[in-house]
Tab-separated table of C-alpha atoms (C1' of nucleotides) in Angstrom:
chain	number	residue	atom	x	y	z
A	1	UNK	CA	44.475	132.688	126.011
A	2	UNK	CA	41.683	130.234	125.307
A	3	UNK	CA	40.097	129.918	121.924
A	4	UNK	CA	36.707	130.579	123.469
A	5	UNK	CA	37.636	134.124	124.296
A	6	UNK	CA	38.990	134.615	120.809
A	7	UNK	CA	35.854	133.575	119.074
A	8	UNK	CA	33.657	135.417	121.544
A	9	UNK	CA	35.652	138.564	120.880
A	10	UNK	CA	34.672	138.509	117.227
A	11	UNK	CA	31.148	137.207	117.568
A	12	UNK	CA	30.370	139.589	120.401
A	13	UNK	CA	31.346	142.475	118.205
A	14	UNK	CA	28.982	141.368	115.480
A	15	UNK	CA	26.299	140.408	117.953
A	16	UNK	CA	25.021	143.870	118.607
A	17	UNK	CA	22.151	145.102	116.441
A	18	UNK	CA	23.607	148.481	115.610
A	19	UNK	CA	26.989	147.071	114.704
A	20	UNK	CA	25.439	144.243	112.717
A	21	UNK	CA	23.452	146.784	110.749
A	22	UNK	CA	26.611	148.724	110.010
A	23	UNK	CA	28.468	145.653	108.829
A	24	UNK	CA	25.556	144.614	106.691
A	25	UNK	CA	25.408	148.020	105.086
A	26	UNK	CA	29.078	147.734	104.237
A	27	UNK	CA	28.461	144.438	102.513
A	28	UNK	CA	27.064	146.458	99.676
A	29	UNK	CA	30.693	147.111	98.834
A	30	UNK	CA	30.648	150.883	98.910
A	31	UNK	CA	32.806	152.614	101.436
A	32	UNK	CA	30.599	154.743	103.654
A	33	UNK	CA	31.169	157.609	106.041
A	34	UNK	CA	30.447	157.549	109.741
A	35	UNK	CA	27.322	159.683	109.502
A	36	UNK	CA	25.882	157.633	106.683
A	37	UNK	CA	26.393	154.525	108.751
A	38	UNK	CA	24.867	156.186	111.781
A	39	UNK	CA	21.742	156.893	109.753
A	40	UNK	CA	21.298	153.384	108.448
A	41	UNK	CA	21.751	151.993	111.941
A	42	UNK	CA	19.438	154.568	113.492
A	43	UNK	CA	21.891	155.842	116.053
A	44	UNK	CA	23.605	159.161	116.665
A	45	UNK	CA	27.006	159.759	115.239
A	46	UNK	CA	28.700	159.645	118.603
A	47	UNK	CA	27.459	156.143	119.173
A	48	UNK	CA	28.377	155.149	115.667
A	49	UNK	CA	31.823	156.583	116.159
A	50	UNK	CA	32.317	154.463	119.256
A	51	UNK	CA	31.196	151.323	117.453
A	52	UNK	CA	33.330	152.074	114.456
A	53	UNK	CA	36.479	152.622	116.441
A	54	UNK	CA	35.967	149.374	118.283
A	55	UNK	CA	35.527	147.467	115.063
A	56	UNK	CA	38.540	149.195	113.585
A	57	UNK	CA	40.672	148.190	116.516
A	58	UNK	CA	39.515	144.617	116.119
A	59	UNK	CA	40.399	144.763	112.421
A	60	UNK	CA	36.899	144.024	111.274
A	61	UNK	CA	36.949	147.285	109.362
A	62	UNK	CA	39.446	149.350	107.452
A	63	UNK	CA	39.267	153.093	107.062
A	64	UNK	CA	40.540	155.599	104.574
A	65	UNK	CA	40.710	159.283	105.350
A	66	UNK	CA	39.913	161.726	102.588
A	67	UNK	CA	39.825	165.327	103.644
A	68	UNK	CA	37.436	165.642	106.488
A	69	UNK	CA	35.690	162.423	105.598
A	70	UNK	CA	36.532	158.964	106.791
A	71	UNK	CA	35.425	156.141	104.563
A	72	UNK	CA	34.839	152.791	106.188
A	73	UNK	CA	34.805	149.417	104.514
A	74	UNK	CA	35.009	145.804	105.563
A	75	UNK	CA	38.529	144.697	106.407
A	76	UNK	CA	38.463	141.814	103.994
A	77	UNK	CA	36.516	139.261	102.098
A	78	UNK	CA	36.594	136.830	104.951
A	79	UNK	CA	34.485	139.225	106.967
A	80	UNK	CA	31.917	139.425	104.202
A	81	UNK	CA	31.947	135.664	103.961
A	82	UNK	CA	31.469	135.337	107.683
A	83	UNK	CA	28.448	137.598	107.560
A	84	UNK	CA	26.950	135.537	104.747
A	85	UNK	CA	27.479	132.482	106.869
A	86	UNK	CA	25.748	134.074	109.813
A	87	UNK	CA	22.848	135.017	107.591
A	88	UNK	CA	22.622	131.406	106.559
A	89	UNK	CA	22.355	130.136	110.090
A	90	UNK	CA	19.956	132.910	111.030
A	91	UNK	CA	17.802	131.953	108.090
A	92	UNK	CA	17.685	128.321	109.073
A	93	UNK	CA	16.876	128.973	112.711
A	94	UNK	CA	14.280	131.605	112.143
A	95	UNK	CA	10.752	130.817	113.196
A	96	UNK	CA	9.003	129.621	110.058
A	97	UNK	CA	6.084	131.970	110.673
A	98	UNK	CA	8.108	135.034	109.779
A	99	UNK	CA	9.596	133.582	106.614
A	100	UNK	CA	10.477	135.478	103.544
A	101	UNK	CA	8.691	138.591	102.411
A	102	UNK	CA	8.757	139.973	98.883
A	103	UNK	CA	11.900	141.979	99.503
A	104	UNK	CA	13.789	138.895	100.554
A	105	UNK	CA	12.684	137.179	97.396
A	106	UNK	CA	14.497	139.871	95.470
A	107	UNK	CA	17.574	139.421	97.622
A	108	UNK	CA	17.521	135.720	96.938
A	109	UNK	CA	17.426	136.329	93.254
A	110	UNK	CA	20.236	138.839	92.961
A	111	UNK	CA	22.156	140.857	95.473
A	112	UNK	CA	25.600	142.240	95.960
A	113	UNK	CA	27.951	140.400	98.245
A	114	UNK	CA	30.741	142.804	99.057
A	115	UNK	CA	31.795	143.418	95.476
A	116	UNK	CA	30.427	140.565	93.445
A	117	UNK	CA	27.108	139.056	92.440
A	118	UNK	CA	25.281	136.645	94.757
A	119	UNK	CA	21.889	134.957	94.807
A	120	UNK	CA	20.252	132.703	92.250
A	121	UNK	CA	21.623	134.635	89.340
A	122	UNK	CA	25.090	134.675	90.868
A	123	UNK	CA	25.046	130.903	91.137
A	124	UNK	CA	23.646	130.633	87.641
A	125	UNK	CA	26.522	132.717	86.327
A	126	UNK	CA	29.090	130.617	88.110
A	127	UNK	CA	27.632	127.369	86.867
A	128	UNK	CA	27.430	128.757	83.372
A	129	UNK	CA	31.052	129.834	83.357
A	130	UNK	CA	32.140	126.361	84.341
A	131	UNK	CA	29.810	124.604	81.939
A	132	UNK	CA	31.152	126.764	79.131
A	133	UNK	CA	34.677	125.754	80.008
A	134	UNK	CA	35.807	129.248	80.883
A	135	UNK	CA	36.461	128.361	84.494
A	136	UNK	CA	37.539	125.108	86.057
A	137	UNK	CA	37.721	123.782	89.591
A	138	UNK	CA	40.846	121.915	90.428
A	139	UNK	CA	42.002	120.922	93.846
A	140	UNK	CA	39.589	123.253	95.570
A	141	UNK	CA	40.809	126.199	93.579
A	142	UNK	CA	38.959	127.975	90.824
A	143	UNK	CA	41.050	128.625	87.739
A	144	UNK	CA	40.541	130.458	84.486
A	145	UNK	CA	41.051	128.094	81.582
A	146	UNK	CA	42.990	129.061	78.467
A	147	UNK	CA	39.715	129.377	76.620
A	148	UNK	CA	38.489	131.594	79.413
A	149	UNK	CA	41.560	133.753	79.297
A	150	UNK	CA	41.011	134.326	75.606
A	151	UNK	CA	37.290	134.858	75.951
A	152	UNK	CA	37.504	137.362	78.788
A	153	UNK	CA	40.257	139.188	76.935
A	154	UNK	CA	37.892	139.768	74.045
A	155	UNK	CA	35.382	141.181	76.479
A	156	UNK	CA	37.996	143.629	77.703
A	157	UNK	CA	38.856	141.872	80.930
A	158	UNK	CA	42.579	141.412	81.246
A	159	UNK	CA	43.172	138.336	83.370
A	160	UNK	CA	46.932	138.781	83.306
A	161	UNK	CA	46.617	142.214	84.833
A	162	UNK	CA	44.381	140.805	87.531
A	163	UNK	CA	46.901	138.124	88.298
A	164	UNK	CA	49.457	140.807	88.951
A	165	UNK	CA	47.520	142.033	91.951
A	166	UNK	CA	47.775	140.448	95.336
A	167	UNK	CA	44.102	139.686	95.420
A	168	UNK	CA	43.041	136.365	93.981
A	169	UNK	CA	41.357	136.365	90.600
A	170	UNK	CA	38.769	133.704	91.276
A	171	UNK	CA	37.374	132.555	94.544
A	172	UNK	CA	34.224	130.906	95.622
A	173	UNK	CA	31.908	132.374	98.160
A	174	UNK	CA	29.196	130.448	99.964
A	175	UNK	CA	25.712	131.726	99.238
A	176	UNK	CA	23.358	131.773	102.210
A	177	UNK	CA	20.170	131.917	100.215
A	178	UNK	CA	20.929	129.005	97.939
A	179	UNK	CA	23.539	127.065	99.910
A	180	UNK	CA	25.769	126.845	96.903
A	181	UNK	CA	28.754	128.821	95.758
A	182	UNK	CA	29.070	131.827	93.547
A	183	UNK	CA	32.064	133.577	92.056
A	184	UNK	CA	34.111	136.043	94.074
A	185	UNK	CA	37.583	137.463	93.547
A	186	UNK	CA	38.619	140.204	91.183
A	187	UNK	CA	37.069	138.435	88.207
A	188	UNK	CA	33.796	138.160	90.074
A	189	UNK	CA	33.940	141.860	90.829
A	190	UNK	CA	34.778	142.679	87.224
A	191	UNK	CA	31.870	140.657	85.900
A	192	UNK	CA	29.469	142.452	88.192
A	193	UNK	CA	30.806	145.799	87.047
A	194	UNK	CA	30.263	144.691	83.472
A	195	UNK	CA	26.646	143.837	84.215
A	196	UNK	CA	26.053	147.235	85.782
A	197	UNK	CA	27.923	149.103	83.052
A	198	UNK	CA	25.865	147.595	80.309
A	199	UNK	CA	22.731	148.575	82.205
A	200	UNK	CA	21.439	145.070	82.538
A	201	UNK	CA	20.823	145.812	86.161
A	202	UNK	CA	20.930	148.610	88.678
A	203	UNK	CA	22.325	148.720	92.172
A	204	UNK	CA	20.506	151.195	94.330
A	205	UNK	CA	22.972	152.748	96.715
A	206	UNK	CA	22.391	151.923	100.340
A	207	UNK	CA	20.842	148.570	99.563
A	208	UNK	CA	22.346	145.246	98.645
A	209	UNK	CA	19.608	144.589	96.144
A	210	UNK	CA	20.439	144.223	92.484
A	211	UNK	CA	17.466	144.793	90.223
A	212	UNK	CA	17.694	143.486	86.695
A	213	UNK	CA	15.691	144.981	83.886
A	214	UNK	CA	13.517	142.515	82.036
A	215	UNK	CA	15.663	142.693	78.975
A	216	UNK	CA	18.868	142.651	81.008
A	217	UNK	CA	17.918	139.510	82.836
A	218	UNK	CA	17.031	137.802	79.601
A	219	UNK	CA	20.399	138.671	78.067
A	220	UNK	CA	22.190	137.683	81.240
A	221	UNK	CA	20.535	134.281	81.351
A	222	UNK	CA	21.344	133.766	77.720
A	223	UNK	CA	24.997	134.571	78.163
A	224	UNK	CA	25.508	132.387	81.202
A	225	UNK	CA	23.358	129.502	80.148
A	226	UNK	CA	24.776	126.115	81.095
B	1	UNK	CA	12.280	142.320	110.662
B	2	UNK	CA	15.636	143.603	109.482
B	3	UNK	CA	18.469	141.289	108.618
B	4	UNK	CA	20.675	143.108	111.091
B	5	UNK	CA	18.655	141.868	114.008
B	6	UNK	CA	18.732	138.367	112.626
B	7	UNK	CA	22.440	138.165	112.356
B	8	UNK	CA	22.963	139.908	115.685
B	9	UNK	CA	20.711	137.336	117.292
B	10	UNK	CA	23.035	134.527	116.313
B	11	UNK	CA	26.321	136.320	116.735
B	12	UNK	CA	25.306	137.710	120.092
B	13	UNK	CA	24.585	134.233	121.285
B	14	UNK	CA	28.024	133.044	120.280
B	15	UNK	CA	29.666	136.252	121.435
B	16	UNK	CA	29.715	135.467	125.096
B	17	UNK	CA	32.810	133.759	126.500
B	18	UNK	CA	31.031	131.070	128.478
B	19	UNK	CA	28.745	130.152	125.608
B	20	UNK	CA	31.582	130.214	123.130
B	21	UNK	CA	33.511	127.837	125.326
B	22	UNK	CA	30.534	125.505	125.453
B	23	UNK	CA	30.105	125.522	121.709
B	24	UNK	CA	33.773	124.936	121.192
B	25	UNK	CA	33.726	121.995	123.540
B	26	UNK	CA	30.886	120.509	121.540
B	27	UNK	CA	32.900	120.775	118.359
B	28	UNK	CA	34.782	117.751	119.575
B	29	UNK	CA	31.733	115.850	118.394
B	30	UNK	CA	30.842	114.115	121.623
B	31	UNK	CA	27.529	114.890	123.180
B	32	UNK	CA	28.099	116.290	126.649
B	33	UNK	CA	25.967	116.784	129.732
B	34	UNK	CA	25.165	120.110	131.300
B	35	UNK	CA	27.506	119.667	134.249
B	36	UNK	CA	30.396	118.640	132.058
B	37	UNK	CA	29.856	121.730	129.977
B	38	UNK	CA	29.619	123.862	133.080
B	39	UNK	CA	33.008	122.614	134.165
B	40	UNK	CA	34.762	123.297	130.907
B	41	UNK	CA	33.298	126.790	130.812
B	42	UNK	CA	34.121	127.454	134.467
B	43	UNK	CA	30.620	128.371	135.514
B	44	UNK	CA	28.079	126.856	137.867
B	45	UNK	CA	25.504	124.509	136.530
B	46	UNK	CA	22.672	126.975	137.003
B	47	UNK	CA	24.389	129.442	134.738
B	48	UNK	CA	25.203	126.750	132.246
B	49	UNK	CA	21.609	125.613	132.275
B	50	UNK	CA	20.447	129.109	131.421
B	51	UNK	CA	22.912	129.378	128.548
B	52	UNK	CA	22.028	125.966	127.254
B	53	UNK	CA	18.327	126.594	127.207
B	54	UNK	CA	18.829	129.832	125.334
B	55	UNK	CA	20.941	128.143	122.719
B	56	UNK	CA	18.443	125.338	122.456
B	57	UNK	CA	15.652	127.753	121.831
B	58	UNK	CA	17.684	129.429	119.137
B	59	UNK	CA	18.328	126.032	117.553
B	60	UNK	CA	22.050	126.273	117.901
B	61	UNK	CA	21.989	123.083	119.934
B	62	UNK	CA	20.046	119.868	120.007
B	63	UNK	CA	19.462	117.799	123.085
B	64	UNK	CA	18.717	114.190	123.826
B	65	UNK	CA	17.372	113.061	127.162
B	66	UNK	CA	18.558	109.786	128.561
B	67	UNK	CA	17.349	108.986	132.024
B	68	UNK	CA	18.323	111.816	134.255
B	69	UNK	CA	20.983	113.020	131.849
B	70	UNK	CA	20.590	115.452	129.039
B	71	UNK	CA	23.123	115.184	126.284
B	72	UNK	CA	23.812	118.303	124.254
B	73	UNK	CA	25.323	118.508	120.805
B	74	UNK	CA	25.576	121.090	118.052
B	75	UNK	CA	22.388	121.460	116.068
B	76	UNK	CA	24.074	120.861	112.768
B	77	UNK	CA	27.161	120.955	110.677
B	78	UNK	CA	26.563	124.504	109.639
B	79	UNK	CA	27.058	125.567	113.242
B	80	UNK	CA	30.381	123.777	113.400
B	81	UNK	CA	31.359	125.376	110.130
B	82	UNK	CA	30.398	128.783	111.414
B	83	UNK	CA	32.578	128.322	114.460
B	84	UNK	CA	35.504	127.308	112.287
B	85	UNK	CA	34.942	130.428	110.278
B	86	UNK	CA	34.941	132.567	113.388
B	87	UNK	CA	38.154	130.949	114.511
B	88	UNK	CA	39.640	131.862	111.186
B	89	UNK	CA	38.795	135.519	111.518
B	90	UNK	CA	39.864	135.561	115.155
B	91	UNK	CA	43.172	134.068	114.135
B	92	UNK	CA	43.768	136.678	111.470
B	93	UNK	CA	42.884	139.620	113.675
B	94	UNK	CA	44.750	138.512	116.718
B	95	UNK	CA	47.638	140.644	117.866
B	96	UNK	CA	50.747	139.001	116.426
B	97	UNK	CA	52.481	139.078	119.787
B	98	UNK	CA	50.276	136.360	121.210
B	99	UNK	CA	50.590	134.003	118.254
B	100	UNK	CA	50.556	130.286	118.382
B	101	UNK	CA	51.847	128.206	121.251
B	102	UNK	CA	52.847	124.561	121.003
B	103	UNK	CA	49.322	123.337	121.612
B	104	UNK	CA	47.991	125.299	118.688
B	105	UNK	CA	50.628	123.764	116.466
B	106	UNK	CA	49.116	120.396	117.259
B	107	UNK	CA	45.650	121.704	116.486
B	108	UNK	CA	46.856	122.939	113.142
B	109	UNK	CA	48.211	119.570	112.295
B	110	UNK	CA	45.227	117.435	113.210
B	111	UNK	CA	42.071	118.130	115.114
B	112	UNK	CA	38.485	117.056	115.134
B	113	UNK	CA	35.930	119.314	113.536
B	114	UNK	CA	32.555	118.145	114.802
B	115	UNK	CA	32.875	114.593	113.535
B	116	UNK	CA	35.556	114.597	110.903
B	117	UNK	CA	39.253	115.287	110.545
B	118	UNK	CA	40.556	118.819	110.089
B	119	UNK	CA	43.952	120.480	109.991
B	120	UNK	CA	46.933	119.811	107.766
B	121	UNK	CA	46.371	116.085	107.760
B	122	UNK	CA	42.674	116.551	107.034
B	123	UNK	CA	43.512	118.608	103.978
B	124	UNK	CA	46.158	116.109	102.960
B	125	UNK	CA	43.618	113.328	103.118
B	126	UNK	CA	41.116	115.236	101.027
B	127	UNK	CA	43.673	116.097	98.381
B	128	UNK	CA	44.864	112.530	98.307
B	129	UNK	CA	41.375	111.144	97.815
B	130	UNK	CA	40.861	113.395	94.842
B	131	UNK	CA	44.275	112.748	93.334
B	132	UNK	CA	43.650	109.023	93.597
B	133	UNK	CA	40.401	109.410	91.728
B	134	UNK	CA	38.219	108.217	94.575
B	135	UNK	CA	36.480	111.540	94.922
B	136	UNK	CA	35.669	114.164	92.360
B	137	UNK	CA	34.489	117.739	92.488
B	138	UNK	CA	31.815	118.600	90.010
B	139	UNK	CA	29.713	121.688	89.996
B	140	UNK	CA	30.652	122.587	93.537
B	141	UNK	CA	29.617	119.201	94.822
B	142	UNK	CA	31.911	116.459	96.000
B	143	UNK	CA	31.070	113.071	94.608
B	144	UNK	CA	32.333	109.550	95.124
B	145	UNK	CA	33.544	108.125	91.829
B	146	UNK	CA	32.799	104.565	90.740
B	147	UNK	CA	36.348	103.636	91.579
B	148	UNK	CA	35.843	105.215	94.979
B	149	UNK	CA	32.631	103.341	95.574
B	150	UNK	CA	34.400	100.092	94.878
B	151	UNK	CA	37.472	101.000	96.891
B	152	UNK	CA	35.597	102.150	99.985
B	153	UNK	CA	33.421	99.075	99.777
B	154	UNK	CA	36.497	96.886	100.087
B	155	UNK	CA	37.476	98.853	103.163
B	156	UNK	CA	34.115	98.089	104.689
B	157	UNK	CA	32.483	101.470	104.062
B	158	UNK	CA	29.159	101.073	102.370
B	159	UNK	CA	28.556	104.190	100.345
B	160	UNK	CA	25.116	103.055	99.239
B	161	UNK	CA	23.985	102.765	102.834
B	162	UNK	CA	25.282	106.255	103.510
B	163	UNK	CA	23.388	107.592	100.548
B	164	UNK	CA	20.213	106.260	102.072
B	165	UNK	CA	20.498	108.645	104.978
B	166	UNK	CA	19.352	112.212	104.811
B	167	UNK	CA	22.786	113.522	105.621
B	168	UNK	CA	25.077	114.138	102.671
B	169	UNK	CA	27.867	111.677	102.068
B	170	UNK	CA	30.557	114.149	101.085
B	171	UNK	CA	30.816	117.783	101.885
B	172	UNK	CA	33.622	120.225	102.112
B	173	UNK	CA	34.365	122.200	105.203
B	174	UNK	CA	36.556	125.284	105.287
B	175	UNK	CA	39.615	124.883	107.463
B	176	UNK	CA	40.554	127.905	109.541
B	177	UNK	CA	44.142	126.928	110.129
B	178	UNK	CA	45.022	126.230	106.532
B	179	UNK	CA	42.429	128.209	104.602
B	180	UNK	CA	41.652	125.255	102.442
B	181	UNK	CA	38.945	122.619	102.508
B	182	UNK	CA	38.798	119.233	104.103
B	183	UNK	CA	36.275	116.439	103.856
B	184	UNK	CA	33.084	116.470	105.909
B	185	UNK	CA	29.849	114.515	105.557
B	186	UNK	CA	29.173	110.955	106.593
B	187	UNK	CA	32.123	109.671	104.586
B	188	UNK	CA	34.397	112.137	106.321
B	189	UNK	CA	33.095	110.954	109.653
B	190	UNK	CA	33.539	107.323	108.675
B	191	UNK	CA	37.122	107.874	107.594
B	192	UNK	CA	37.959	109.495	110.905
B	193	UNK	CA	36.423	106.595	112.773
B	194	UNK	CA	38.528	104.258	110.700
B	195	UNK	CA	41.670	106.137	111.665
B	196	UNK	CA	40.803	105.966	115.333
B	197	UNK	CA	39.731	102.325	115.179
B	198	UNK	CA	42.978	101.220	113.659
B	199	UNK	CA	44.817	103.074	116.413
B	200	UNK	CA	46.677	105.365	114.068
B	201	UNK	CA	45.661	108.210	116.301
B	202	UNK	CA	43.929	108.954	119.571
B	203	UNK	CA	41.324	111.495	120.438
B	204	UNK	CA	41.522	112.574	124.037
B	205	UNK	CA	38.044	113.256	125.298
B	206	UNK	CA	37.387	116.856	126.197
B	207	UNK	CA	39.837	118.182	123.662
B	208	UNK	CA	39.637	118.629	119.929
B	209	UNK	CA	43.189	117.506	119.496
B	210	UNK	CA	43.950	114.380	117.481
B	211	UNK	CA	47.348	112.906	118.251
B	212	UNK	CA	48.800	110.511	115.733
B	213	UNK	CA	51.305	107.885	116.706
B	214	UNK	CA	54.542	108.040	114.769
B	215	UNK	CA	53.762	104.868	112.944
B	216	UNK	CA	50.138	105.828	112.444
B	217	UNK	CA	51.024	109.117	110.830
B	218	UNK	CA	53.442	107.432	108.514
B	219	UNK	CA	50.843	104.917	107.379
B	220	UNK	CA	48.244	107.652	107.058
B	221	UNK	CA	50.495	109.775	104.865
B	222	UNK	CA	51.268	106.783	102.754
B	223	UNK	CA	47.654	105.897	102.198
B	224	UNK	CA	46.554	109.391	101.292
B	225	UNK	CA	49.563	110.410	99.297
B	226	UNK	CA	48.714	112.498	96.264
C	1	DG	C1'	11.065	104.301	151.599
C	2	DA	C1'	15.717	107.540	151.982
C	3	DA	C1'	19.841	109.370	150.075
C	4	DA	C1'	22.483	110.943	146.113
C	5	DT	C1'	23.047	113.118	141.933
C	6	DG	C1'	21.679	115.645	137.496
C	7	DG	C1'	19.119	119.561	136.186
C	8	DT	C1'	15.980	123.641	136.435
C	9	DT	C1'	13.747	127.779	138.494
C	10	DC	C1'	13.704	131.936	141.208
C	11	DG	C1'	15.468	136.223	143.175
C	12	DG	C1'	18.740	139.553	143.813
C	13	DC	C1'	23.190	141.509	142.908
C	14	DT	C1'	26.523	143.602	139.942
C	15	DA	C1'	29.167	144.999	136.016
C	16	DG	C1'	29.433	146.231	131.620
C	17	DC	C1'	27.981	148.636	127.810
C	18	DA	C1'	25.049	151.014	124.569
C	19	DT	C1'	23.158	155.343	124.347
C	20	DC	C1'	22.870	160.345	124.166
C	21	DG	C1'	23.895	165.551	125.286
C	22	DA	C1'	27.382	168.631	125.209
C	23	DA	C1'	31.733	170.158	124.360
C	24	DC	C1'	35.639	169.919	121.455
C	25	DC	C1'	38.975	169.276	117.292
C	26	DA	C1'	39.723	169.347	112.219
C	27	DT	C1'	38.840	170.364	107.554
C	28	DG	C1'	36.869	172.925	103.862
C	29	DA	C1'	34.008	176.876	101.916
C	30	DG	C1'	33.137	181.561	101.596
D	1	DC	C1'	39.044	185.107	109.518
D	2	DT	C1'	34.466	183.064	110.182
D	3	DC	C1'	31.135	179.807	109.716
D	4	DA	C1'	29.428	175.193	108.593
D	5	DT	C1'	30.026	170.433	108.775
D	6	DG	C1'	32.232	165.778	109.700
D	7	DG	C1'	34.062	163.345	113.501
D	8	DT	C1'	35.767	162.317	118.198
D	9	DT	C1'	35.935	162.593	123.334
D	10	DC	C1'	33.880	162.910	127.822
D	11	DG	C1'	30.598	162.237	131.329
D	12	DA	C1'	26.287	160.690	132.981
D	13	DT	C1'	22.440	157.526	132.713
D	14	DG	C1'	19.834	153.490	132.378
D	15	DC	C1'	19.126	148.921	131.000
D	16	DT	C1'	20.400	144.428	130.132
D	17	DA	C1'	22.251	140.165	131.046
D	18	DG	C1'	25.527	137.194	133.266
D	19	DC	C1'	26.293	135.328	137.573
D	20	DC	C1'	25.561	132.798	141.892
D	21	DG	C1'	22.997	131.027	146.306
D	22	DA	C1'	19.192	128.627	147.584
D	23	DA	C1'	15.368	126.049	146.871
D	24	DC	C1'	13.115	122.768	144.126
D	25	DC	C1'	12.018	118.769	140.759
D	26	DA	C1'	13.330	114.247	138.667
D	27	DT	C1'	15.636	110.046	138.299
D	28	DT	C1'	18.400	106.467	139.871
D	29	DT	C1'	20.432	103.609	143.539
D	30	DC	C1'	20.542	101.270	147.797
DNA sequence: GAAATGGTTCGGCTAGCATCGAACCATGAG
DNA sequence: CTCATGGTTCGATGCTAGCCGAACCATTTC
């Protein structure tokens, strides 16, 4: 089979407004039910069901049954990354007349990307962590330094435990709004959780927007200053 | 306008077998004419023309008129990168029964990605350049070190001249077959040209495959040894 | 000039697919 | 057991878009 068909198989699946909307909604990281997804995509649940089963079959999504509910999520981080990439290209090729409204400005500043922080503040955090010597890039791979291991431990984040899991601790993820990288992986997820826990920011369900409080943002910037 | 429509606009364009085939053909880096593209996609030239104009309008492609010919190429490196990404996901989600034939093995080893070298040997080269201290990664950006500047200069590659151009000298590009990065940017392109010039490898037009001679591969591995 | 070749435009055909209404299965609550 | 609710399956419908034949425009060649 030719590679063209392969790539068209995937892209064609994403290239349908309703399905794209569904995928985008799942980038918020929460697992959602079929009816919830139907609502956000403005279609009936039958239609949603059809779309969902197709995407399941193609392994773009994973599902988890709980009682009479079925919770859908993205199949993996590569899918989320792919969507970010598509957003990047879409952004670049969009007619300049329609450019960025106020809501997009917020998204540029801070949003959730699957399960970690993206946008300006996400990049700022990543840069800060490296500048502070807690992370290091070596041969394309992001590593936690010894200092970092110690530091995160004091903040209650057990790097060793994370390393036990199959999922990688640190990974980079390309940011469509800034064209730079931010931190993904289980550490990235943990750091976002920490931000939300300490009420520096809120994540309104159903949106990818992360809204920092004034004080929260100030503290955040201070902590991750380069 | 919602982001879902945006991303569907792009993905839908790529998600059509004929168009995907066209885009893939253009990843070989050569600019191709409409009829050539029609042939590789197995469609008539009228159909190809329609596809091409749509992709032009969406800024996925650029075109250059020369006499009665029109030469098409990808609009930018981000498009090539996106296609690589899609290949990656397609690869992962493909039914294991159909996995890799002998031709794909060659593609994994060495292929062209728009205008630079990808595949195992591409990654090897990148790693080697860093290990030898000619390149460095700093804050997500790949830089040429002073030693590198000197070294490449002796090989006839003028880094200063490259820096004059708008295009970035070094960039990383995610490799679908290996899930690591290889070198892109004008330096990446120049290094590939060097390989082809010195007859270490050949690039058969119309394919993305790069075939090294036995001797060429040996010399290549030696030069870029980590 | 005429002939040849690259490319586009137009019109009509067809297939595929997204969509919804309605019926149906499964789980949980009372 | 009965009812409510989440989810899927089926069938019918309508629209879109890919496709090609034919005609047409543009450029080069002889």
